[in-house]
Coordinates of C-alpha atoms and ligand atoms in Angstrom, one line a residue:
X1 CA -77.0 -185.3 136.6
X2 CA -73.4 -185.4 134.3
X3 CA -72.6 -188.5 133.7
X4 CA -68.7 -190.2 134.1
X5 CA -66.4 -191.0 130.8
X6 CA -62.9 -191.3 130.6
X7 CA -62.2 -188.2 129.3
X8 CA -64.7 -186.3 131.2
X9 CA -67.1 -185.2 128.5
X10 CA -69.0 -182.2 129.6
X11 CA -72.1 -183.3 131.8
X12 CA -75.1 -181.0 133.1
X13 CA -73.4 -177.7 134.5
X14 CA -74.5 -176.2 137.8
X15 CA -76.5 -173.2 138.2
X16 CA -73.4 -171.4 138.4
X17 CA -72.5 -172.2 134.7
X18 CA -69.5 -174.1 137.2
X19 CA -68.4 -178.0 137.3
X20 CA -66.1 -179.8 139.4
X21 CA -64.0 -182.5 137.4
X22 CA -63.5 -185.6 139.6
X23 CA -61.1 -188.5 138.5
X24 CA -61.1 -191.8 140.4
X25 CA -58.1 -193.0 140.5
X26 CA -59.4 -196.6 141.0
X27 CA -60.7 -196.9 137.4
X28 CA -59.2 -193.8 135.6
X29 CA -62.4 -192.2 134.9
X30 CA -63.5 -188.5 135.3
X31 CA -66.3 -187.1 136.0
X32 CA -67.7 -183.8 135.6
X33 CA -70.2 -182.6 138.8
X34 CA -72.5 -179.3 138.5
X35 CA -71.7 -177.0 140.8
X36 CA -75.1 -175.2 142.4
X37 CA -74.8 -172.2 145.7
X38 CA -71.2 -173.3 145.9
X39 CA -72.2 -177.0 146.6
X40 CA -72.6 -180.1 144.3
X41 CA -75.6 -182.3 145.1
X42 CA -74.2 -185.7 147.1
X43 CA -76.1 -187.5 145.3
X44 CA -74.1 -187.0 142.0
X45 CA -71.3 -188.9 143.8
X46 CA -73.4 -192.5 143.4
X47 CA -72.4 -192.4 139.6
X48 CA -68.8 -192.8 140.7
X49 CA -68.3 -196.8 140.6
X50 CA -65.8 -199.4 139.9
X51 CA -68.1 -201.8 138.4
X52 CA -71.7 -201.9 137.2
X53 CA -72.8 -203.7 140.2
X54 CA -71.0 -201.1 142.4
X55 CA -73.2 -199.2 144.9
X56 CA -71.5 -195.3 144.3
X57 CA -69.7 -193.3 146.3
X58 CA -71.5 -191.7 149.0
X59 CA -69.6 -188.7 150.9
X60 CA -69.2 -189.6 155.1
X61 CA -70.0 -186.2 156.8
X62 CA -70.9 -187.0 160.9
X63 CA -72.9 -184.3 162.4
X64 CA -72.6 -182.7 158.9
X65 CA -70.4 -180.3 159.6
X66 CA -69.9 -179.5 156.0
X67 CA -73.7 -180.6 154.6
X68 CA -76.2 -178.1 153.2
X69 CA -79.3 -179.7 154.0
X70 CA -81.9 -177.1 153.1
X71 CA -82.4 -174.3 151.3
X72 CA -83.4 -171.7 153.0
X73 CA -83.8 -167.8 153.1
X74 CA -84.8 -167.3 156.7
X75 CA -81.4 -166.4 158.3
X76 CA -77.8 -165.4 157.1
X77 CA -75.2 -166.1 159.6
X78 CA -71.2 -165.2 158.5
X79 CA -69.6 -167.0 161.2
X80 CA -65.7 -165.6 160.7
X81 CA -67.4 -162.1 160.4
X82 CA -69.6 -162.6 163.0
X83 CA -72.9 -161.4 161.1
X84 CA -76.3 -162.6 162.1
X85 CA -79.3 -161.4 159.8
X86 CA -83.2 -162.2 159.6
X87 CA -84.5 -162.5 156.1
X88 CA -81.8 -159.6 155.7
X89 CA -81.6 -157.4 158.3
X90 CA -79.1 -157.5 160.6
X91 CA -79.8 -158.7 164.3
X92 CA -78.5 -155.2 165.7
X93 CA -81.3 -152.8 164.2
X94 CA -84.1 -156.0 165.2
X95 CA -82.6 -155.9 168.5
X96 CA -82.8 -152.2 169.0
X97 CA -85.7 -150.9 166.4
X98 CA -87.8 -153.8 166.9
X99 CA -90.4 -156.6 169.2
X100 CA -90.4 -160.1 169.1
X101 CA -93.7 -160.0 167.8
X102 CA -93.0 -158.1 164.8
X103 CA -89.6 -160.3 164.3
X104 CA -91.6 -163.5 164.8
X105 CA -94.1 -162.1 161.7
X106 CA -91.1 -161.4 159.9
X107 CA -89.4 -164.6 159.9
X108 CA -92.3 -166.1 159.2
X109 CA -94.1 -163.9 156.8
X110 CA -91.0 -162.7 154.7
X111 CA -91.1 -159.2 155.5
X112 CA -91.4 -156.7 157.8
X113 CA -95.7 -156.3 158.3
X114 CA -97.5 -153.1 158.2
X115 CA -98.8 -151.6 161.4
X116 CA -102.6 -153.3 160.4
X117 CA -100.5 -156.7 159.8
X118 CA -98.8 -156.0 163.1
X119 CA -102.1 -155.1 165.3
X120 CA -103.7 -158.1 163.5
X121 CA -100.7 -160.6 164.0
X122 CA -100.3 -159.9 167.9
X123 CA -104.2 -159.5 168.5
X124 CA -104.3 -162.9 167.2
X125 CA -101.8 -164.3 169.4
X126 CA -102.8 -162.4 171.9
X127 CA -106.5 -164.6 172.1
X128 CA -104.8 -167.6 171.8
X129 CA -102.3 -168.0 175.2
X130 CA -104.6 -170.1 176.8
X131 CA -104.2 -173.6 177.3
X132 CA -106.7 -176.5 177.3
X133 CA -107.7 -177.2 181.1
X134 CA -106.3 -180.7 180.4
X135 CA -103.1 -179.5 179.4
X136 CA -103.1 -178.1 182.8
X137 CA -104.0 -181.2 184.3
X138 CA -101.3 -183.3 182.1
X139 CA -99.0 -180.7 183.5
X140 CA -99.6 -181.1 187.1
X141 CA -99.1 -184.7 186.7
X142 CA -95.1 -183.9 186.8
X143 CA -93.2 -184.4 189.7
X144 CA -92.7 -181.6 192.2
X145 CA -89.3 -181.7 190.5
X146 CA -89.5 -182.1 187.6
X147 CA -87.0 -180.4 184.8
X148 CA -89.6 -177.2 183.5
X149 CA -87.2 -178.1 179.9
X150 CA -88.4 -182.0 180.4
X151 CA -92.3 -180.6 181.3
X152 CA -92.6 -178.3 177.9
X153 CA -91.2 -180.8 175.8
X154 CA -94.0 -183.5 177.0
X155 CA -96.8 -180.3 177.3
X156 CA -95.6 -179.0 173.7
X157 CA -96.1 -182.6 172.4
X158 CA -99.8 -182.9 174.0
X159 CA -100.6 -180.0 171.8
X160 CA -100.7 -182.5 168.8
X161 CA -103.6 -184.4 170.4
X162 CA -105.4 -181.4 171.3
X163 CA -105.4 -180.2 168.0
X164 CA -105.9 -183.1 165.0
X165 CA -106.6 -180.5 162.8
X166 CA -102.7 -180.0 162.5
X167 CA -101.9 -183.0 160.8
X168 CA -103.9 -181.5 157.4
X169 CA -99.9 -179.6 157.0
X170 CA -100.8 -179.1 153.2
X171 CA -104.0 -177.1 154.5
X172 CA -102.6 -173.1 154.4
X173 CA -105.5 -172.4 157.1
X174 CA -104.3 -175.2 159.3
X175 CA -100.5 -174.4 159.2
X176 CA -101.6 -170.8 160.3
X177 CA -103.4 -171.7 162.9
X178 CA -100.9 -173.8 164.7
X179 CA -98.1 -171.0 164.0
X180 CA -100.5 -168.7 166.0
X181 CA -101.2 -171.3 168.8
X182 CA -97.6 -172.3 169.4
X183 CA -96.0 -168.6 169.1
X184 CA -98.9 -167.8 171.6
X185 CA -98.6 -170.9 174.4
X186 CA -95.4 -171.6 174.5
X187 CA -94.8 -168.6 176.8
X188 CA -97.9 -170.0 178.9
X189 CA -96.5 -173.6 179.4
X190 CA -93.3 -172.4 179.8
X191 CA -94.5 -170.2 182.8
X192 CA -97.3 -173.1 184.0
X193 CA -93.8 -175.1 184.3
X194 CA -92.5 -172.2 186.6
X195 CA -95.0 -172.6 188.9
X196 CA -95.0 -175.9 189.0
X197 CA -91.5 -176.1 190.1
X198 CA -92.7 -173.7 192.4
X199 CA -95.2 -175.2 194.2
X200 CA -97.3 -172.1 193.0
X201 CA -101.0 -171.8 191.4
X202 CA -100.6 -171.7 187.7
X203 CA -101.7 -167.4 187.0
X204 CA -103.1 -167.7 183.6
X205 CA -102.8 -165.0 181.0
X206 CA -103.9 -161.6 180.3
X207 CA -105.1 -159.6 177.3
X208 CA -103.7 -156.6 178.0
X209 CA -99.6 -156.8 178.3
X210 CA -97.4 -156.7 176.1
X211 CA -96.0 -160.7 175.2
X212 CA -92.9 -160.2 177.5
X213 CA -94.9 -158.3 180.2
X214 CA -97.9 -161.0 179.9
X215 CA -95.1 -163.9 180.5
X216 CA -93.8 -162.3 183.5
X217 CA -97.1 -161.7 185.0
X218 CA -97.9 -165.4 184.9
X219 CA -94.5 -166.0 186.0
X220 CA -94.7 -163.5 189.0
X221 CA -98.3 -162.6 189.8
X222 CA -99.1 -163.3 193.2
X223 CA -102.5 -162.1 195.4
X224 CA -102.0 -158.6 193.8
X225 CA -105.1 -158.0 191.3
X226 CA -102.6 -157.4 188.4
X227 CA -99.2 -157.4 187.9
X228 CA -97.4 -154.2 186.7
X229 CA -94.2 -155.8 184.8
X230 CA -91.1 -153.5 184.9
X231 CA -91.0 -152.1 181.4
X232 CA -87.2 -152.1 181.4
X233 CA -87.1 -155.7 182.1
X234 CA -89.5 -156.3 179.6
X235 CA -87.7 -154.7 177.0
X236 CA -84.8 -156.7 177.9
X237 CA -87.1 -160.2 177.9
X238 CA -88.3 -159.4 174.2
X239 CA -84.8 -158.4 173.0
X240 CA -83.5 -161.7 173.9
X241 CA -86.2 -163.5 172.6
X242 CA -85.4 -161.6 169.6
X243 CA -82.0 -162.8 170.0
X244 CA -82.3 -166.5 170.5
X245 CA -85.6 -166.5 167.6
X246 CA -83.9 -168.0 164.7
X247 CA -80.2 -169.5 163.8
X248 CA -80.6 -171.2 160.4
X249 CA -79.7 -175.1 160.8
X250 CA -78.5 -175.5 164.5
X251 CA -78.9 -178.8 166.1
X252 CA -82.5 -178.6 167.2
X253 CA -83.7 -176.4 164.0
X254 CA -82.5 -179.9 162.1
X255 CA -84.3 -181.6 164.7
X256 CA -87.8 -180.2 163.9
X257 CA -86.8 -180.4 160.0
X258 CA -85.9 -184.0 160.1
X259 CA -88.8 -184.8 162.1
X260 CA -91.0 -182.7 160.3
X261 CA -89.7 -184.3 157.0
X262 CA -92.3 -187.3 157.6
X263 CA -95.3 -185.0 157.4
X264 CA -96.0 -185.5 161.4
X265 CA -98.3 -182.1 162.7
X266 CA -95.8 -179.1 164.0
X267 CA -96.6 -179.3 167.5
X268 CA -94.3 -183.0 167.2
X269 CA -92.1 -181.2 165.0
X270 CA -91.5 -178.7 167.6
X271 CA -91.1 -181.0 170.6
X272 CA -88.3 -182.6 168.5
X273 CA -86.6 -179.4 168.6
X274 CA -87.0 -178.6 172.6
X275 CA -85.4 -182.1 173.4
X276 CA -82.8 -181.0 170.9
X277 CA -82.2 -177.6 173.0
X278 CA -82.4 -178.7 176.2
X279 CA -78.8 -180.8 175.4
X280 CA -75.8 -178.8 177.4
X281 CA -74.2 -178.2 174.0
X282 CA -76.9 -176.5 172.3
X283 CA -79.5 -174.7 174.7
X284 CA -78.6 -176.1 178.1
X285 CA -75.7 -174.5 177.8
X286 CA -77.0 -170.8 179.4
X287 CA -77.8 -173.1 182.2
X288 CA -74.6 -174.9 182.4
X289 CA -72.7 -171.4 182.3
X290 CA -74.3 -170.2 185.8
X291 CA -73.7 -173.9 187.1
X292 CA -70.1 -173.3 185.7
X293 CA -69.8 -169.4 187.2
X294 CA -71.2 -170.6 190.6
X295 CA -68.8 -173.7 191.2
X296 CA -66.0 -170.9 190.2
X297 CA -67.0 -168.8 192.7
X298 CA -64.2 -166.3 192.7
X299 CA -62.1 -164.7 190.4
X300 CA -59.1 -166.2 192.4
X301 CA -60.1 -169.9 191.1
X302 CA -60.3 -168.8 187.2
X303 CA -56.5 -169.6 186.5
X304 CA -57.4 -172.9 187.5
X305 CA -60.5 -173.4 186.1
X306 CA -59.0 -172.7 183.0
X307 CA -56.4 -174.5 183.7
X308 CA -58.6 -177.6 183.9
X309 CA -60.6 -176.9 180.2
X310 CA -56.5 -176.9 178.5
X311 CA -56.3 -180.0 180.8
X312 CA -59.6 -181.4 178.8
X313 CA -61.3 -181.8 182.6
X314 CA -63.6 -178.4 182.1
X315 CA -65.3 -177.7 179.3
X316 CA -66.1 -173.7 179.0
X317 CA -69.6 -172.8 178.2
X318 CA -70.8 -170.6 176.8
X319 CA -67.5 -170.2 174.9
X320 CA -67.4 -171.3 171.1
X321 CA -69.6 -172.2 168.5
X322 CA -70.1 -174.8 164.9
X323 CA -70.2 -171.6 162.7
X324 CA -69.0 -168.5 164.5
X325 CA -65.3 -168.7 164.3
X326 CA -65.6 -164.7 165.9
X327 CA -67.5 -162.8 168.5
X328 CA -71.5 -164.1 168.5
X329 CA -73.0 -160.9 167.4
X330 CA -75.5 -161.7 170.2
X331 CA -73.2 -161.4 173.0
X332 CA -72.5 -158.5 172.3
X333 CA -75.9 -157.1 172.4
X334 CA -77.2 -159.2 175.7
X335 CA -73.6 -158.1 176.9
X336 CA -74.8 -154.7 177.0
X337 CA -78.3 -155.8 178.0
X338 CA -77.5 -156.8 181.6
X339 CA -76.5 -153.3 182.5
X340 CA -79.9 -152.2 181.9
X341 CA -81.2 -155.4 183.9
X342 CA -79.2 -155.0 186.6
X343 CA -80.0 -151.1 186.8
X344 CA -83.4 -152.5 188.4
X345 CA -82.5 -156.0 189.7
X346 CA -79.0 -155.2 191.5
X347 CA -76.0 -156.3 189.8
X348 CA -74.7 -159.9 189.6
X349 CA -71.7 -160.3 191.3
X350 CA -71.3 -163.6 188.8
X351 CA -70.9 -160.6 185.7
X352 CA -67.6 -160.2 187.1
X353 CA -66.5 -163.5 187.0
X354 CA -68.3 -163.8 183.4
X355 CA -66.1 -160.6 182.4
X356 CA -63.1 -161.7 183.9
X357 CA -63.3 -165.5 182.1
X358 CA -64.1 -163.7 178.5
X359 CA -60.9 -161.1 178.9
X360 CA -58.8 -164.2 179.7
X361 CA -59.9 -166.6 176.6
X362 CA -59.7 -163.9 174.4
X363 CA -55.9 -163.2 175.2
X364 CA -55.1 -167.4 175.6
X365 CA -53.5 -168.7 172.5
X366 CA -56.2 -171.7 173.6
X367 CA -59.0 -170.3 173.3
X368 CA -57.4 -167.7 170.3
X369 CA -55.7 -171.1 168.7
X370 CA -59.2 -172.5 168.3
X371 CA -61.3 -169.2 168.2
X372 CA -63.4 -169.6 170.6
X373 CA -65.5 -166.8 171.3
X374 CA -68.5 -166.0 173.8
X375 CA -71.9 -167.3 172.5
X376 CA -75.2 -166.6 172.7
X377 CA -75.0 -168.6 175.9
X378 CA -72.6 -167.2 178.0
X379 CA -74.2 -163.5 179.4
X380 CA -78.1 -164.7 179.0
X381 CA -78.5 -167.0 182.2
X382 CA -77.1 -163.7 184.3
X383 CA -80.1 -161.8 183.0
X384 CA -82.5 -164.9 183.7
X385 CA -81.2 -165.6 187.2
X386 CA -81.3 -161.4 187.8
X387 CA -84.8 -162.0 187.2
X388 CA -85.1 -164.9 189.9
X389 CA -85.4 -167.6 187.5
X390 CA -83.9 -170.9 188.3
X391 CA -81.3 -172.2 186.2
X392 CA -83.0 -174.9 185.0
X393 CA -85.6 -172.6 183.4
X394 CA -83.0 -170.6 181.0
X395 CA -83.3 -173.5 178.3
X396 CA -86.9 -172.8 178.6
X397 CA -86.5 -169.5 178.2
X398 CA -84.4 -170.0 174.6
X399 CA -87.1 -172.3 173.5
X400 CA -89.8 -169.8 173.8
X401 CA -87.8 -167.2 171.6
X402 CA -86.9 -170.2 169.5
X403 CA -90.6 -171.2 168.8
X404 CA -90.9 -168.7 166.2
X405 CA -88.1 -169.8 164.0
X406 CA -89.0 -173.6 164.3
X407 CA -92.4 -172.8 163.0
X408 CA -90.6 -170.3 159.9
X409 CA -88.3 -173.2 159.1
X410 CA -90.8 -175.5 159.4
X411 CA -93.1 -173.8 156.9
X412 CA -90.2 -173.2 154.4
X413 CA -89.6 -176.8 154.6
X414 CA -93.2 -177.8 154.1
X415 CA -93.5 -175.6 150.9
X416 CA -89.9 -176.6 149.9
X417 CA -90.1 -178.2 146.3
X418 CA -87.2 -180.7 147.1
X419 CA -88.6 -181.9 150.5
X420 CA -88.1 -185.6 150.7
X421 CA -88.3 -187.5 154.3
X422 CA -84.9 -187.3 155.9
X423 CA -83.3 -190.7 155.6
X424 CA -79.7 -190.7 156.0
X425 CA -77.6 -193.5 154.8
X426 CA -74.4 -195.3 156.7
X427 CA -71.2 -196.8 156.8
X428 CA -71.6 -200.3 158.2
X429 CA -69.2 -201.6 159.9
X430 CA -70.4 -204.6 161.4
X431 CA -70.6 -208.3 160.7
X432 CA -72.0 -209.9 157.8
X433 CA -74.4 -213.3 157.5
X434 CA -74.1 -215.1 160.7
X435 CA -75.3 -218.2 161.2
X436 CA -78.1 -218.5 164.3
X437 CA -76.9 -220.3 167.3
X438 CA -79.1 -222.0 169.4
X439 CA -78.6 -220.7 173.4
X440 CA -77.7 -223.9 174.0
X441 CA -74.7 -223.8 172.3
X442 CA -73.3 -220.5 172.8
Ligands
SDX1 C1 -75.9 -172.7 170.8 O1 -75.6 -174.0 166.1 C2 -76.1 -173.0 166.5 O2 -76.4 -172.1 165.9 C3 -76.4 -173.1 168.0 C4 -76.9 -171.8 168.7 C5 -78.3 -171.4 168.2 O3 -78.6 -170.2 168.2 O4 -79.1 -172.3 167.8 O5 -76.0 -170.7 168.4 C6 -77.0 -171.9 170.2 O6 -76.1 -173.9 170.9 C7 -74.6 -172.1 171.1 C8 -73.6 -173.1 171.6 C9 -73.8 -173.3 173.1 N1 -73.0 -174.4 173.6 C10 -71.9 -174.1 174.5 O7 -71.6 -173.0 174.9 C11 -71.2 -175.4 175.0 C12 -69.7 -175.2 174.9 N2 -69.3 -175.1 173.5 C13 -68.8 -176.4 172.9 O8 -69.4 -177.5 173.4 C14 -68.6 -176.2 171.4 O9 -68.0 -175.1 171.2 C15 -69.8 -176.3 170.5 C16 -70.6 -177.6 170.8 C17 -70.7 -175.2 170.6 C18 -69.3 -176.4 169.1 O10 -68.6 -177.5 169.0 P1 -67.9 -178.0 167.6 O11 -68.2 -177.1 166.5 O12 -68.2 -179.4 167.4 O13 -66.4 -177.7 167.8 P2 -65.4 -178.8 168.5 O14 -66.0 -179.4 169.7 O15 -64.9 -179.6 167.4 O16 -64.3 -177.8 169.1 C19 -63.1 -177.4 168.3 C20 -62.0 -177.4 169.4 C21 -61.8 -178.7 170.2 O17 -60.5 -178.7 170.6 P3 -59.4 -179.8 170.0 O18 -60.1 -181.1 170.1 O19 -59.2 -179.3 168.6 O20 -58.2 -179.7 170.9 O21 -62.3 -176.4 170.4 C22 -62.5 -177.0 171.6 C23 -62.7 -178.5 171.4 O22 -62.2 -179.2 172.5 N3 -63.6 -176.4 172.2 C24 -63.7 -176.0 173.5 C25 -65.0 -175.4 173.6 N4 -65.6 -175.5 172.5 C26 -64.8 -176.1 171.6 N5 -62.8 -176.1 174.5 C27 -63.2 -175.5 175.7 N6 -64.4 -175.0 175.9 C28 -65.3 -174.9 174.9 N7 -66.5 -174.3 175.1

């Protein structure tokens, strides 16, 4: 830590060989802060005082839109030129050379495995997609109703009591245990939820599909003896789990951090970060674009549908993002991904209007002003509803690709040498020592 004199003496220097010289103006006095990774550490700020007594400066950063919280060397995102890699390799060649299997070992593992690493990694998951007959149980205790998002975050919490082992998070065994069971069952309680909503027997899994095909069967098996997935739409379901499996530290990414900063098992961690997703501005929002896409109907009613988000009234989804300030290099891809859907599904009239919408904010100095591009959001729920899901099951269908890069932060987190338990500070702003009055004399 420097420390502050009047003339600014030279105090520790950053990692960089850098400093930043502060001078507050209040008392005069300078201060020289290291400068790490192109950040200084907030807590060098507390030295700043005007008296001895003095608290410190503290820096004020709401939904810490300019906080490094972590760090991390999971995913690299550039967001003004629109580059999204996994532990260094561009999303374009995982998209089109590789599985979700192979980029959920990868995220988590470091590196790209061998074949053995592979055969073993997906074997293992593979005997693990079963659920606990209670979990069933607990599942069918939902309302005929009920939100499938709302249903995995309560079944993906129940996990924790099913397995107490996962609390021992310092145990190397134990964390790779629960890494396998939650990669492998999320795609099962995400499909038991399917059924639910449904009305439908729960179809449990198989050994012998691939993880995309064994999700659809127990999404779509009926009374045939087994289910033949399509292999093209199966290529298309692991690309975009590919897609959505990591983002470095999005809303619900913190979530499972911050929550996983006070040592709880994953499977709590986790459920932090599905009630995190299922908001309308982070996941919820592939199912608020086909809400939004519906209820415009037609291509005549986009002037004034845009009309209403320069108005404030409309807000467009699927459109803009915290850290891409260009095109969301995953757009592009599922962009080209519904072709090949809809090659076997029929095409979704709704594309058009999703086609048309993007060519307009593109060219509108509003959307251009503020560079709002489409997201990872806005062409995914037209692939999830030409594959007959309900809307209310594309959040669902982020959080299973997501699973993977929850556990991968999670374990960097665990192992990270400067993990403390999140505990933000505040600025209070409300009264001081008040004297109790009794209800009679209010
Ligand atoms: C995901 O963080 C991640 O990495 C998330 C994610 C991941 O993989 O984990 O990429 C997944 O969550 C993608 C985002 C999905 N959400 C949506 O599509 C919902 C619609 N988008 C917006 O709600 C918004 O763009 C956010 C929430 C995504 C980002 O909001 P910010 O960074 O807080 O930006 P902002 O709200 O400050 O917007 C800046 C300006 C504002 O205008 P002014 O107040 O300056 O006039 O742009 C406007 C906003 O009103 N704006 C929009 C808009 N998004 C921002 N105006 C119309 N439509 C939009 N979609």
């Amino acid at each position: 830590m420097s420390s502050g004199t009047e003339q600014g003496e030279a105090g520790a220097v950053g990692a960089d060989g850098q400093t930043l010289t502060v001078t507050d103006n209040r008392t005069g006095r300078s201060y020289e802060l290291p400068i790490t990774d192109g950040t200084i550490r907030g807590i060098d700020l507390r030295q700043i005082k005007v008296s001895e007594d003095d608290f410190g400066l503290m820096s004020y950063d709401p939904a810490f839109m300019n906080t490094a919280s972590c760090r991390s060397a999971i995913t690299f995102i550039d967001g003004d030129k629109g580059i999204l890699e996994y532990r260094g390799y561009p999303i374009e060649q995982l998209a089109e050379h590789s599985s979700y299997l192979e980029v959920a070992y990868l995220l988590i593992h470091g590196e790209l495995p061998s074949r053995e690493q592979l055969d073993a990694w997906s074997h293992e998951i593979t005997i693990h997609t079963f659920v606990h007959e209670n979990v069933k149980r607990f599942m069918q205790g939902f309302r005929h109703d009920a939100h499938p998002m709302g249903m995995l975050l309560g079944a993906v919490g129940a996990l924790s009591t099913f397995y107490p082992d996962a609390k021992e998070i310092r145990d190397p065994l134990s964390r790779h245990i629960q890494t396998i069971r939650l990669i492998a069952k999320l795609p099962t309680l995400a499909a038991f939820s399917f059924r639910h909503m449904r009305g439908q027997p729960y179809v449990y899994p198989v050994n012998d599909l691939s993880y995309a095909g064994n999700f659809l069967s127990m999404m779509y098996k009926m009374t045939e003896l087994r289910y033949e997935p399509d292999p093209r739409l199966e290529r298309a379901l692991d690309i975009l789990f590919i897609l959505h499996a990591d983002h470095e530290q999005n809303c619900s990414t913190s979530a499972v951090r911050s929550v996983g900063s006070s040592g709880v098992d994953p499977y709590s961690a986790v459920a932090a970060g599905i009630g995190a997703l299922y908001g309308p501005l982070h996941g919820g929002a592939n199912e608020a674009v086909l809400r939004m896409l519906r209820r415009i109907e037609s291509r005549e009613n986009i002037p004034a549908f845009i009309a209403g988000v320069k108005n404030g009234t409309e807000l467009l989804m699927g459109f803009g993002h915290r850290v891409y300030k260009n095109y969301d290099p995953r757009a592009k891809i599922i962009k080209k991904a519904t072709e090949d859907v809809f090659e076997v599904t029929g095409r979704n009239p709704l594309l058009d209007i999703a086609v048309e919408l993007e060519q307009i904010a593109l060219e509108d100095e509003y959307f251009v002003s503020r560079r709002l591009y489409p997201n990872v959001d806005f062409y995914s729920g037209l692939i999830y509803e030409a594959l007959g899901l309900p809307v209310e099951m594309f959040p669902v269908m982020f959080a299973i690709g997501r699973t993977s890069g929850w556990i991968a932060q999670w374990l960097e987190m665990v192992d990270d040498p400067d993990l403390k338990i999140a505990r933000p500070r505040q600025i209070y702003t409300g009264p001081r020592t008040r004297r109790y009055v009794d209800i009679a004399d209010r």
